[in-house]
Amino acid sequence: MRHITRRGARVPLLLGALVLSTGQVLPASSPVTIVTESGRREVMPVTTRGDVELLPIDQVIAGLEVTLLSDATGGAATLSYRKREVGLYNKRSLASVQGDLRLLSSPVLLEEGRWLVPVDSIPRLLGPLLDTKVEWRAASRVLLIGNVVIPRVTVSTFVTGDAARVVLEASEKVPFRVEQQEGRVAVSIPRDILDVPFQQQRLAGGIVEAVQFLGGRDNIFAITLGRRFQRMKAVEQEAPFRLVLDFQGPPLPPVAKGPAAVPAPRPTPVPEPPPSVSTVVIDPGHGGEEVGARGPGGTLEKDVTLAIARKLRAQIVGQLGLQVFLTRDGDAEMGLDERTAIANNYKADLFVSIHANASRAKGARGAEVYFLSYQASDEEGRRIAQLEGEAIPSGPAGVGSDLALILWDMAQAEHLEESSSLASRIQEELAVVTGSEGRGVKQAPFRVLVGAGMPAVLVEVAFISNPDEEKFLSSEPYQNKVASALTRGIARFEQGRTARARFSRGAPRGGR
Ligand SMILES: [Zn+2]
């Protein structure tokens, strides 16, 4: 659904009905807005004849260097612009455009010396006359003349277990006003004219119930809060211009992960979460002779992962002020254990391994974010884990299986919940950048994640096997976009962790 609203727009339905019954011409209730490359203005009066609205053509062409000349008898008029001409005839539903006759939706009228033209037919006349795009948008009562762009606002929503996110993205800078009210949040965009291809959407999870576009004078979006809603944070961003609304619900109870037959991880005293993140280790996948996947155009995964890792380092250092180390900062081959050993040695708070996906299906596209599990959440996950170095060998997983117990004793086990949370944040941000829901957060037995003694994720940023995504992957702007999505994901994870730490220390929420 697409809506265009404008200040004070009202469709004169009632008046139209009156006209039909009486046959009289009545003034309509609201003006038409004309938007040209040099600005916008309103045209009044608008006259209706039946359900057709007519505009005085002299007002429409004002400022457009078009001349209007009535003939002596008052039966015809000529619009001219740079040797092109349009002929209008009183009480006729025909007009001539450069000598060709064009049918109009209703007759042109000459009333009190003014030439009134059916508004929905104006594009058919002015388009060829001005040799430009002319568009009548009936719902918003806007006549667009020339190469004009109306700000467009799109809406996307994301739901995870304990949070919901609503993103309003605008094609240009618009003012966002956010107001939290009883049971809902109202976002208004006080701009004259807005193109909003969105009506409403219901959300699962009970944190946010629904998002609706109400329109009106200030272009209001209403976000209805659910019973699990606890708090909200609104952040405005640039490039792209957007308003990101994060709604937080209660934390989900921890879920034991792993095969059902394997006993839950040994209960270990849960350490108080560290107050914040200070060191991040980024692992550019593959390197040296081990090139990783190869795109159809010859792009190598090892080069793309290094390029993105370097950009990510610059952004995390510059924007978040954290310490960042790369497992390799050149074209070097290194083992999987070596990579996590580096992270452990640096006492990193987060480990992010960067890869590019490959699939035999040419159309496969999108980002995937993985955290460790003994079992893959699907076959595809296991296949990719095997592709990315080696998967954990799948052994007998019965009760008492040494392999299973050893795995659960591994360093990563106690960080799975935070790894899952980090993976979700990154996935949500990547989804915003790529404009799709993405392929989701998955679990798979990635060997490279096993030894990490900190929250750790593996990001498959896109499919290098897909010719389109291969092109993206080797372009600097796209690499920067991916890096900024990862940076935002890490920033949100850090904020969440800081909040949890404050809460668990018993400090009053929102206190100093
Ligand atoms: Zn890889």
Coordinates of C-alpha atoms and ligand atoms in Angstrom, one line a residue:
M1 CA 0.0 0.0 0.0
R2 CA 1.2 3.5 -0.8
H3 CA -0.1 6.6 0.8
I4 CA 0.9 10.1 0.1
T5 CA -0.3 12.6 2.6
R6 CA -0.1 16.3 2.7
R7 CA -0.9 18.9 5.3
G8 CA -4.7 19.4 5.6
A9 CA -5.5 16.9 2.8
R10 CA -9.2 16.0 2.7
V11 CA -10.9 14.3 -0.1
P12 CA -14.2 16.0 -0.8
L13 CA -16.3 12.9 -1.0
L14 CA -19.4 14.5 0.4
L15 CA -19.2 17.5 -1.9
G16 CA -18.8 15.2 -4.9
A17 CA -22.0 13.4 -3.9
L18 CA -23.8 16.7 -3.6
V19 CA -22.7 17.7 -7.1
L20 CA -23.9 14.5 -8.5
S21 CA -27.4 14.9 -7.1
T22 CA -27.9 18.6 -7.9
G23 CA -25.8 19.0 -11.0
Q24 CA -24.4 22.3 -9.7
V25 CA -20.8 23.3 -9.5
L26 CA -19.5 23.6 -6.0
P27 CA -16.1 24.7 -4.7
A28 CA -14.2 21.7 -3.3
S29 CA -13.0 21.8 0.3
S30 CA -9.2 21.8 -0.1
P31 CA -6.6 23.1 -2.5
V32 CA -4.3 21.2 -4.7
T33 CA -0.6 21.4 -4.0
I34 CA 1.6 21.9 -7.1
V35 CA 5.2 20.8 -6.6
T36 CA 7.8 22.0 -9.1
E37 CA 11.6 21.9 -9.1
S38 CA 11.5 25.5 -7.8
G39 CA 9.1 24.9 -4.9
R40 CA 5.6 24.2 -3.9
R41 CA 2.4 26.2 -3.9
E42 CA -1.3 25.7 -3.4
V43 CA -3.9 26.3 -6.0
M44 CA -7.4 27.5 -5.1
P45 CA -10.2 27.5 -6.0
V46 CA -10.8 24.0 -7.1
T47 CA -14.1 23.5 -8.9
T48 CA -15.8 20.1 -9.1
R49 CA -18.1 19.0 -11.9
G50 CA -19.5 15.6 -11.1
D51 CA -16.6 13.7 -9.5
V52 CA -14.1 15.6 -11.6
E53 CA -12.1 18.4 -10.2
L54 CA -11.0 21.4 -12.3
L55 CA -8.1 23.8 -11.8
P56 CA -7.7 27.2 -13.2
I57 CA -4.9 26.6 -15.7
D58 CA -3.4 30.1 -15.4
Q59 CA -2.6 29.3 -11.7
V60 CA -1.1 25.9 -12.6
I61 CA 1.3 27.4 -15.2
A62 CA 2.3 30.4 -13.0
G63 CA 6.1 30.6 -12.9
L64 CA 6.6 28.0 -15.6
E65 CA 7.3 30.4 -18.5
V66 CA 4.1 29.1 -20.3
T67 CA 1.9 31.7 -22.0
L68 CA -1.8 31.5 -22.1
L69 CA -3.7 33.3 -24.9
S70 CA -7.5 33.3 -25.3
D71 CA -8.8 33.9 -28.8
A72 CA -11.2 36.8 -29.4
T73 CA -14.4 34.7 -29.5
G74 CA -13.6 33.1 -26.1
G75 CA -14.2 29.7 -27.6
A76 CA -10.5 28.6 -27.5
A77 CA -7.2 29.2 -25.8
T78 CA -3.6 28.3 -26.5
L79 CA -0.9 27.4 -24.1
S80 CA 2.6 27.8 -25.5
Y81 CA 6.1 26.9 -24.4
R82 CA 9.2 27.0 -26.5
K83 CA 7.4 26.7 -29.8
R84 CA 5.2 23.8 -28.5
E85 CA 1.4 24.4 -28.2
V86 CA -1.6 23.0 -26.5
G87 CA -5.1 24.1 -27.6
L88 CA -8.1 24.2 -25.2
Y89 CA -11.7 24.5 -26.3
N90 CA -14.5 25.7 -24.1
K91 CA -17.0 22.9 -23.1
R92 CA -15.0 20.3 -25.1
S93 CA -13.5 17.1 -23.7
L94 CA -10.8 17.4 -26.4
A95 CA -7.5 19.3 -26.4
S96 CA -4.9 19.5 -29.1
V97 CA -1.3 18.8 -28.2
Q98 CA 1.1 19.7 -31.0
G99 CA -1.7 19.2 -33.5
D100 CA -2.8 15.8 -32.1
L101 CA -6.2 15.5 -30.3
R102 CA -6.2 14.2 -26.8
L103 CA -9.2 13.0 -24.9
L104 CA -9.8 14.6 -21.5
S105 CA -11.7 13.2 -18.5
S106 CA -14.4 16.0 -18.7
P107 CA -14.9 19.2 -20.6
V108 CA -12.7 22.2 -20.2
L109 CA -14.7 25.2 -19.0
L110 CA -14.3 28.9 -19.4
E111 CA -15.9 30.5 -16.3
E112 CA -15.6 34.2 -15.3
G113 CA -12.6 34.6 -17.7
R114 CA -10.7 31.6 -16.3
W115 CA -9.9 28.4 -18.2
L116 CA -10.7 25.4 -15.9
V117 CA -9.0 22.1 -16.8
P118 CA -9.8 18.7 -15.3
V119 CA -6.9 18.1 -12.9
D120 CA -6.5 14.4 -13.8
S121 CA -6.0 15.4 -17.4
I122 CA -3.4 18.0 -16.8
P123 CA -0.5 15.6 -17.1
R124 CA -1.7 14.6 -20.6
L125 CA -1.4 18.3 -21.6
L126 CA 1.5 19.8 -19.6
G127 CA 3.7 16.7 -19.9
P128 CA 4.2 17.0 -23.7
L129 CA 4.1 20.8 -23.6
L130 CA 6.9 21.1 -21.1
D131 CA 8.6 17.9 -22.3
T132 CA 8.9 16.7 -18.7
K133 CA 7.3 14.4 -16.2
V134 CA 3.9 15.6 -14.8
E135 CA 2.1 13.4 -12.4
W136 CA -1.3 13.8 -10.6
R137 CA -1.4 12.0 -7.2
A138 CA -5.1 11.9 -6.4
A139 CA -4.8 10.5 -2.9
S140 CA -2.5 13.2 -1.8
R141 CA -3.9 15.9 -4.0
V142 CA -0.5 16.7 -5.3
L143 CA 0.5 17.7 -8.9
L144 CA 4.1 17.0 -9.5
I145 CA 5.7 18.9 -12.4
G146 CA 9.2 18.2 -13.5
N147 CA 12.0 16.2 -11.9
V148 CA 10.7 16.5 -8.3
V149 CA 11.2 14.1 -5.5
I150 CA 9.0 13.8 -2.5
P151 CA 10.6 12.4 0.7
R152 CA 9.8 8.8 1.0
V153 CA 9.6 7.0 4.4
T154 CA 9.8 3.2 4.6
V155 CA 9.2 1.1 7.7
S156 CA 10.9 -2.1 8.7
T157 CA 10.5 -4.1 11.8
F158 CA 12.5 -6.8 13.6
V159 CA 11.6 -9.0 16.5
T160 CA 13.9 -11.1 18.6
G161 CA 13.2 -13.0 21.8
D162 CA 13.6 -10.1 24.2
A163 CA 13.5 -7.0 21.9
A164 CA 11.7 -5.4 19.0
R165 CA 13.0 -2.8 16.6
V166 CA 11.1 -0.4 14.4
V167 CA 13.2 1.5 11.8
L168 CA 11.8 4.5 9.8
E169 CA 14.1 5.2 6.9
A170 CA 13.7 8.4 4.9
S171 CA 15.0 9.2 1.5
E172 CA 16.2 12.6 2.7
K173 CA 16.5 14.3 6.0
V174 CA 13.2 14.8 7.7
P175 CA 12.4 15.9 11.2
F176 CA 11.3 13.0 13.5
R177 CA 9.4 13.7 16.7
V178 CA 9.0 10.9 19.1
E179 CA 6.5 11.0 22.0
Q180 CA 5.8 8.2 24.4
Q181 CA 2.2 8.1 25.5
E182 CA 0.1 5.7 27.6
G183 CA 0.5 2.3 25.9
R184 CA 1.9 3.7 22.7
V185 CA 4.6 5.7 21.0
A186 CA 3.8 8.3 18.4
V187 CA 6.3 9.3 15.8
S188 CA 5.5 12.4 13.8
I189 CA 7.2 13.8 10.7
P190 CA 6.0 17.4 10.3
R191 CA 6.7 17.7 6.6
D192 CA 4.3 19.0 4.0
I193 CA 4.3 16.1 1.7
L194 CA 5.5 12.6 2.3
D195 CA 5.4 9.4 0.4
V196 CA 4.7 6.5 2.7
P197 CA 4.3 3.1 1.1
F198 CA 3.2 1.5 4.4
Q199 CA -0.1 1.0 6.1
Q200 CA 0.2 -1.2 9.1
Q201 CA 1.9 -4.3 10.5
R202 CA 1.4 -6.5 13.5
L203 CA 4.4 -7.8 15.4
A204 CA 4.8 -11.0 17.2
G205 CA 6.4 -11.4 20.7
G206 CA 4.2 -9.1 22.8
I207 CA 6.7 -6.2 23.1
V208 CA 5.3 -4.2 20.3
E209 CA 1.8 -5.1 19.1
A210 CA 1.6 -3.1 15.9
V211 CA 2.9 -0.2 13.8
Q212 CA 0.4 1.9 11.9
F213 CA 0.6 4.9 9.7
L214 CA -2.1 7.3 10.7
G215 CA -1.1 10.1 8.3
G216 CA -2.7 13.4 9.2
R217 CA -1.2 16.9 9.4
D218 CA 2.0 15.7 11.0
N219 CA 2.3 12.3 9.3
I220 CA 1.9 10.3 12.5
F221 CA 3.0 6.7 13.0
A222 CA 1.5 5.0 16.0
I223 CA 3.4 2.2 17.6
T224 CA 1.2 0.2 20.0
L225 CA 3.1 -1.3 22.9
G226 CA 2.5 -4.8 24.1
R227 CA 2.3 -6.3 27.6
R228 CA 5.9 -7.4 27.6
F229 CA 7.2 -3.9 26.8
Q230 CA 9.6 -2.5 29.4
R231 CA 11.5 0.4 27.9
M232 CA 12.3 2.2 24.7
K233 CA 15.3 3.9 23.1
A234 CA 15.2 6.2 20.1
V235 CA 18.2 7.0 18.0
E236 CA 18.5 9.1 14.9
Q237 CA 21.1 8.2 12.3
E238 CA 22.4 9.7 9.1
A239 CA 23.4 8.1 5.8
P240 CA 20.8 6.7 5.6
F241 CA 18.5 9.1 7.4
R242 CA 16.6 7.0 9.8
L243 CA 15.0 6.7 13.2
V244 CA 15.8 3.5 15.0
L245 CA 13.4 2.7 17.9
D246 CA 14.5 -0.2 20.1
F247 CA 11.9 -1.7 22.4
Q248 CA 13.2 -3.9 25.2
G249 CA 11.2 -6.6 26.9
P250 CA 12.1 -8.8 29.9
P251 CA 15.2 -11.1 29.3
L252 CA 14.3 -14.6 28.2
P253 CA 15.0 -17.4 30.6
P254 CA 18.2 -19.2 29.6
V255 CA 17.6 -22.2 27.4
A256 CA 20.0 -25.2 27.5
K257 CA 21.3 -25.6 24.0
G258 CA 22.5 -28.9 22.5
P259 CA 21.2 -32.3 21.7
A260 CA 18.5 -33.5 24.1
A261 CA 20.4 -36.7 24.9
V262 CA 23.4 -34.7 26.3
P263 CA 23.1 -33.5 29.9
A264 CA 22.9 -29.8 30.4
P265 CA 26.2 -28.1 30.8
R266 CA 27.6 -28.5 34.3
P267 CA 26.2 -25.7 36.4
T268 CA 29.0 -23.2 36.8
P269 CA 28.9 -20.2 39.1
V270 CA 27.6 -17.5 36.8
P271 CA 30.2 -14.7 36.9
E272 CA 28.9 -11.2 37.1
P273 CA 28.8 -9.9 33.6
P274 CA 31.8 -7.6 32.9
P275 CA 30.7 -4.0 33.0
S276 CA 31.5 -3.3 29.3
V277 CA 33.3 -4.4 26.3
S278 CA 36.9 -3.1 25.9
T279 CA 38.7 -5.4 23.5
V280 CA 37.4 -7.0 20.3
V281 CA 39.3 -9.5 18.2
I282 CA 38.3 -9.6 14.5
D283 CA 39.2 -12.7 12.5
P284 CA 39.3 -12.2 8.7
G285 CA 38.5 -15.8 7.5
H286 CA 41.1 -17.8 5.5
G287 CA 44.4 -16.4 4.2
G288 CA 47.5 -17.4 2.3
E289 CA 47.3 -20.6 0.2
E290 CA 43.9 -21.3 1.9
V291 CA 41.9 -18.8 -0.2
G292 CA 38.4 -19.7 1.0
A293 CA 35.6 -19.5 -1.5
R294 CA 36.1 -18.1 -5.0
G295 CA 33.4 -16.0 -6.7
P296 CA 32.4 -16.5 -10.3
G297 CA 34.3 -13.3 -11.2
G298 CA 37.5 -14.5 -9.4
T299 CA 37.1 -12.6 -6.2
L300 CA 38.7 -14.5 -3.3
E301 CA 37.0 -14.8 0.1
K302 CA 40.3 -14.2 1.9
D303 CA 40.7 -10.8 0.3
V304 CA 37.1 -9.7 1.0
T305 CA 37.2 -10.8 4.6
L306 CA 40.5 -8.9 5.2
A307 CA 39.1 -5.7 3.6
I308 CA 36.0 -5.8 5.7
A309 CA 37.9 -6.6 8.9
R310 CA 40.1 -3.6 8.4
K311 CA 37.2 -1.3 7.8
L312 CA 35.5 -2.8 10.9
R313 CA 38.5 -2.2 13.0
A314 CA 38.7 1.5 11.9
Q315 CA 35.0 2.0 12.7
I316 CA 35.0 0.2 16.1
V317 CA 38.1 2.2 17.2
G318 CA 36.8 5.5 15.8
Q319 CA 33.2 5.3 16.9
L320 CA 33.2 3.0 19.9
G321 CA 36.7 3.8 21.3
L322 CA 37.4 0.1 21.8
Q323 CA 40.7 -1.7 21.4
V324 CA 40.7 -3.9 18.3
F325 CA 43.1 -6.6 17.1
L326 CA 43.0 -8.6 13.9
T327 CA 44.0 -12.3 13.9
R328 CA 45.8 -11.5 10.6
D329 CA 46.5 -8.1 9.1
G330 CA 48.0 -9.5 5.9
D331 CA 47.7 -12.4 3.5
A332 CA 48.8 -15.1 6.0
E333 CA 47.7 -18.6 6.4
M334 CA 46.8 -19.6 10.0
G335 CA 45.1 -22.5 11.8
L336 CA 41.7 -22.2 13.4
D337 CA 42.9 -22.9 16.9
E338 CA 45.5 -20.2 16.4
R339 CA 42.8 -17.6 15.7
T340 CA 40.9 -18.2 19.0
A341 CA 44.2 -18.5 20.8
I342 CA 45.0 -14.9 19.7
A343 CA 41.6 -13.8 21.1
N344 CA 42.2 -15.6 24.3
N345 CA 45.7 -14.1 24.7
Y346 CA 44.5 -10.6 24.2
K347 CA 41.7 -11.4 26.7
A348 CA 39.3 -10.2 24.1
D349 CA 35.7 -9.5 25.2
L350 CA 34.3 -10.4 21.8
F351 CA 35.5 -12.5 18.9
V352 CA 34.0 -11.9 15.5
S353 CA 35.1 -14.1 12.6
I354 CA 34.3 -12.8 9.1
H355 CA 33.5 -14.9 6.1
A356 CA 31.8 -14.9 2.8
N357 CA 29.3 -17.6 1.9
A358 CA 29.3 -20.0 -1.0
S359 CA 26.5 -22.1 -2.4
R360 CA 26.0 -24.2 -5.4
A361 CA 22.6 -22.5 -5.8
K362 CA 23.4 -19.4 -7.9
G363 CA 20.5 -17.4 -6.4
A364 CA 21.5 -17.9 -2.8
R365 CA 21.9 -14.4 -1.2
G366 CA 21.9 -12.6 2.1
A367 CA 23.8 -12.6 5.4
E368 CA 23.9 -15.3 8.0
V369 CA 25.3 -15.0 11.5
Y370 CA 26.3 -18.1 13.4
F371 CA 27.2 -18.9 17.0
L372 CA 28.4 -22.2 18.2
S373 CA 26.5 -25.3 18.8
Y374 CA 27.4 -29.0 18.8
Q375 CA 24.6 -29.6 16.3
A376 CA 23.8 -27.4 13.3
S377 CA 20.4 -25.8 13.4
D378 CA 20.0 -27.1 9.8
E379 CA 21.8 -29.2 7.2
E380 CA 22.9 -26.0 5.5
G381 CA 24.6 -24.9 8.7
R382 CA 26.6 -28.1 8.9
R383 CA 27.6 -27.9 5.3
I384 CA 28.9 -24.3 5.8
A385 CA 30.7 -25.3 9.0
Q386 CA 32.5 -28.0 7.0
L387 CA 33.3 -25.5 4.3
E388 CA 34.8 -23.0 6.7
G389 CA 37.7 -25.1 7.7
E390 CA 36.5 -28.2 9.6
A391 CA 33.3 -28.8 11.4
I392 CA 33.5 -30.5 14.8
P393 CA 33.6 -34.2 14.0
S394 CA 30.1 -35.6 14.6
G395 CA 30.5 -38.5 17.0
P396 CA 28.1 -40.6 19.0
A397 CA 26.0 -38.1 21.0
G398 CA 24.6 -40.5 23.5
V399 CA 24.6 -40.0 27.3
G400 CA 28.1 -40.2 28.6
S401 CA 29.6 -39.6 25.2
D402 CA 33.0 -38.3 25.9
L403 CA 32.9 -36.1 22.9
A404 CA 29.8 -34.3 23.9
L405 CA 31.0 -33.7 27.4
I406 CA 34.3 -32.5 26.2
L407 CA 32.6 -30.1 23.9
W408 CA 30.4 -28.7 26.6
D409 CA 33.4 -28.2 28.7
M410 CA 35.0 -26.1 26.1
A411 CA 35.6 -22.5 26.6
Q412 CA 32.7 -21.3 24.5
A413 CA 30.0 -23.2 26.4
E414 CA 29.5 -20.6 29.1
H415 CA 29.2 -17.8 26.6
L416 CA 26.6 -19.3 24.4
E417 CA 23.8 -17.1 25.6
E418 CA 25.8 -13.9 25.1
S419 CA 27.1 -15.2 21.7
S420 CA 23.4 -15.7 20.7
S421 CA 22.6 -12.2 21.8
L422 CA 25.6 -10.7 19.9
A423 CA 24.6 -12.8 16.8
S424 CA 21.0 -11.4 16.9
R425 CA 22.2 -7.8 17.2
I426 CA 24.6 -8.2 14.2
Q427 CA 22.0 -10.0 12.2
E428 CA 19.4 -7.2 12.8
E429 CA 21.8 -4.5 11.7
L430 CA 22.9 -6.5 8.6
A431 CA 19.3 -6.9 7.7
V432 CA 18.8 -3.1 7.8
V433 CA 21.8 -2.6 5.6
T434 CA 21.0 -5.3 3.0
G435 CA 17.3 -4.3 3.1
S436 CA 16.1 -7.9 3.7
E437 CA 15.3 -10.0 6.7
G438 CA 18.5 -11.9 5.8
R439 CA 18.9 -15.6 6.4
G440 CA 18.8 -15.4 10.1
V441 CA 20.8 -16.4 13.2
K442 CA 21.9 -20.0 13.0
Q443 CA 23.9 -22.4 15.1
A444 CA 26.5 -24.7 13.7
P445 CA 29.5 -26.6 15.0
F446 CA 32.2 -24.1 13.8
R447 CA 35.6 -25.4 14.8
V448 CA 37.0 -21.8 14.9
L449 CA 34.5 -20.8 17.6
V450 CA 35.0 -23.7 20.0
G451 CA 38.1 -22.4 21.8
A452 CA 37.0 -18.9 22.2
G453 CA 36.7 -17.9 25.9
M454 CA 34.4 -15.0 25.2
P455 CA 31.1 -14.4 23.2
A456 CA 32.0 -15.3 19.7
V457 CA 30.2 -15.2 16.3
L458 CA 30.9 -16.1 12.8
V459 CA 29.4 -13.8 10.2
E460 CA 28.8 -14.9 6.6
V461 CA 28.3 -11.3 5.2
A462 CA 27.0 -12.3 1.8
F463 CA 27.3 -15.0 -0.9
I464 CA 30.5 -14.6 -2.9
S465 CA 29.1 -17.4 -5.2
N466 CA 26.3 -15.0 -6.3
P467 CA 27.5 -12.8 -9.1
D468 CA 25.6 -9.8 -7.7
E469 CA 26.8 -10.2 -4.2
E470 CA 30.3 -10.9 -5.4
K471 CA 30.3 -7.4 -6.9
F472 CA 29.0 -5.9 -3.7
L473 CA 31.6 -7.7 -1.7
S474 CA 34.4 -6.2 -3.6
S475 CA 33.1 -2.7 -3.6
E476 CA 34.4 -0.3 -0.9
P477 CA 31.0 1.4 -0.2
Y478 CA 29.4 -2.0 0.5
Q479 CA 32.3 -3.1 2.6
N480 CA 31.9 0.0 4.7
K481 CA 28.1 -0.6 5.0
V482 CA 28.7 -4.1 6.3
A483 CA 31.4 -2.8 8.7
S484 CA 29.0 -0.1 10.0
A485 CA 26.3 -2.7 10.5
L486 CA 28.7 -4.9 12.5
T487 CA 29.8 -1.9 14.5
R488 CA 26.2 -1.0 15.4
G489 CA 25.5 -4.6 16.3
I490 CA 28.5 -4.6 18.6
A491 CA 27.6 -1.2 20.1
R492 CA 24.0 -2.5 20.9
F493 CA 25.4 -5.6 22.4
E494 CA 27.7 -3.6 24.6
Q495 CA 24.9 -1.3 25.7
G496 CA 22.7 -4.3 26.6
R497 CA 25.6 -5.8 28.6
T498 CA 26.3 -2.6 30.5
A499 CA 22.6 -2.3 31.4
R500 CA 22.5 -5.9 32.6
A501 CA 25.6 -5.4 34.7
R502 CA 24.2 -2.3 36.3
F503 CA 20.9 -4.1 37.0
S504 CA 22.6 -7.2 38.5
R505 CA 24.6 -5.0 40.9
G506 CA 21.3 -3.7 42.2
A507 CA 21.7 -0.1 41.2
P508 CA 18.4 1.6 40.7
R509 CA 17.5 1.6 37.1
G510 CA 18.2 4.9 35.5
G511 CA 20.1 6.0 38.6
R512 CA 23.5 7.6 38.6
Ligands
ZN1 ZN 35.0 -18.7 4.9

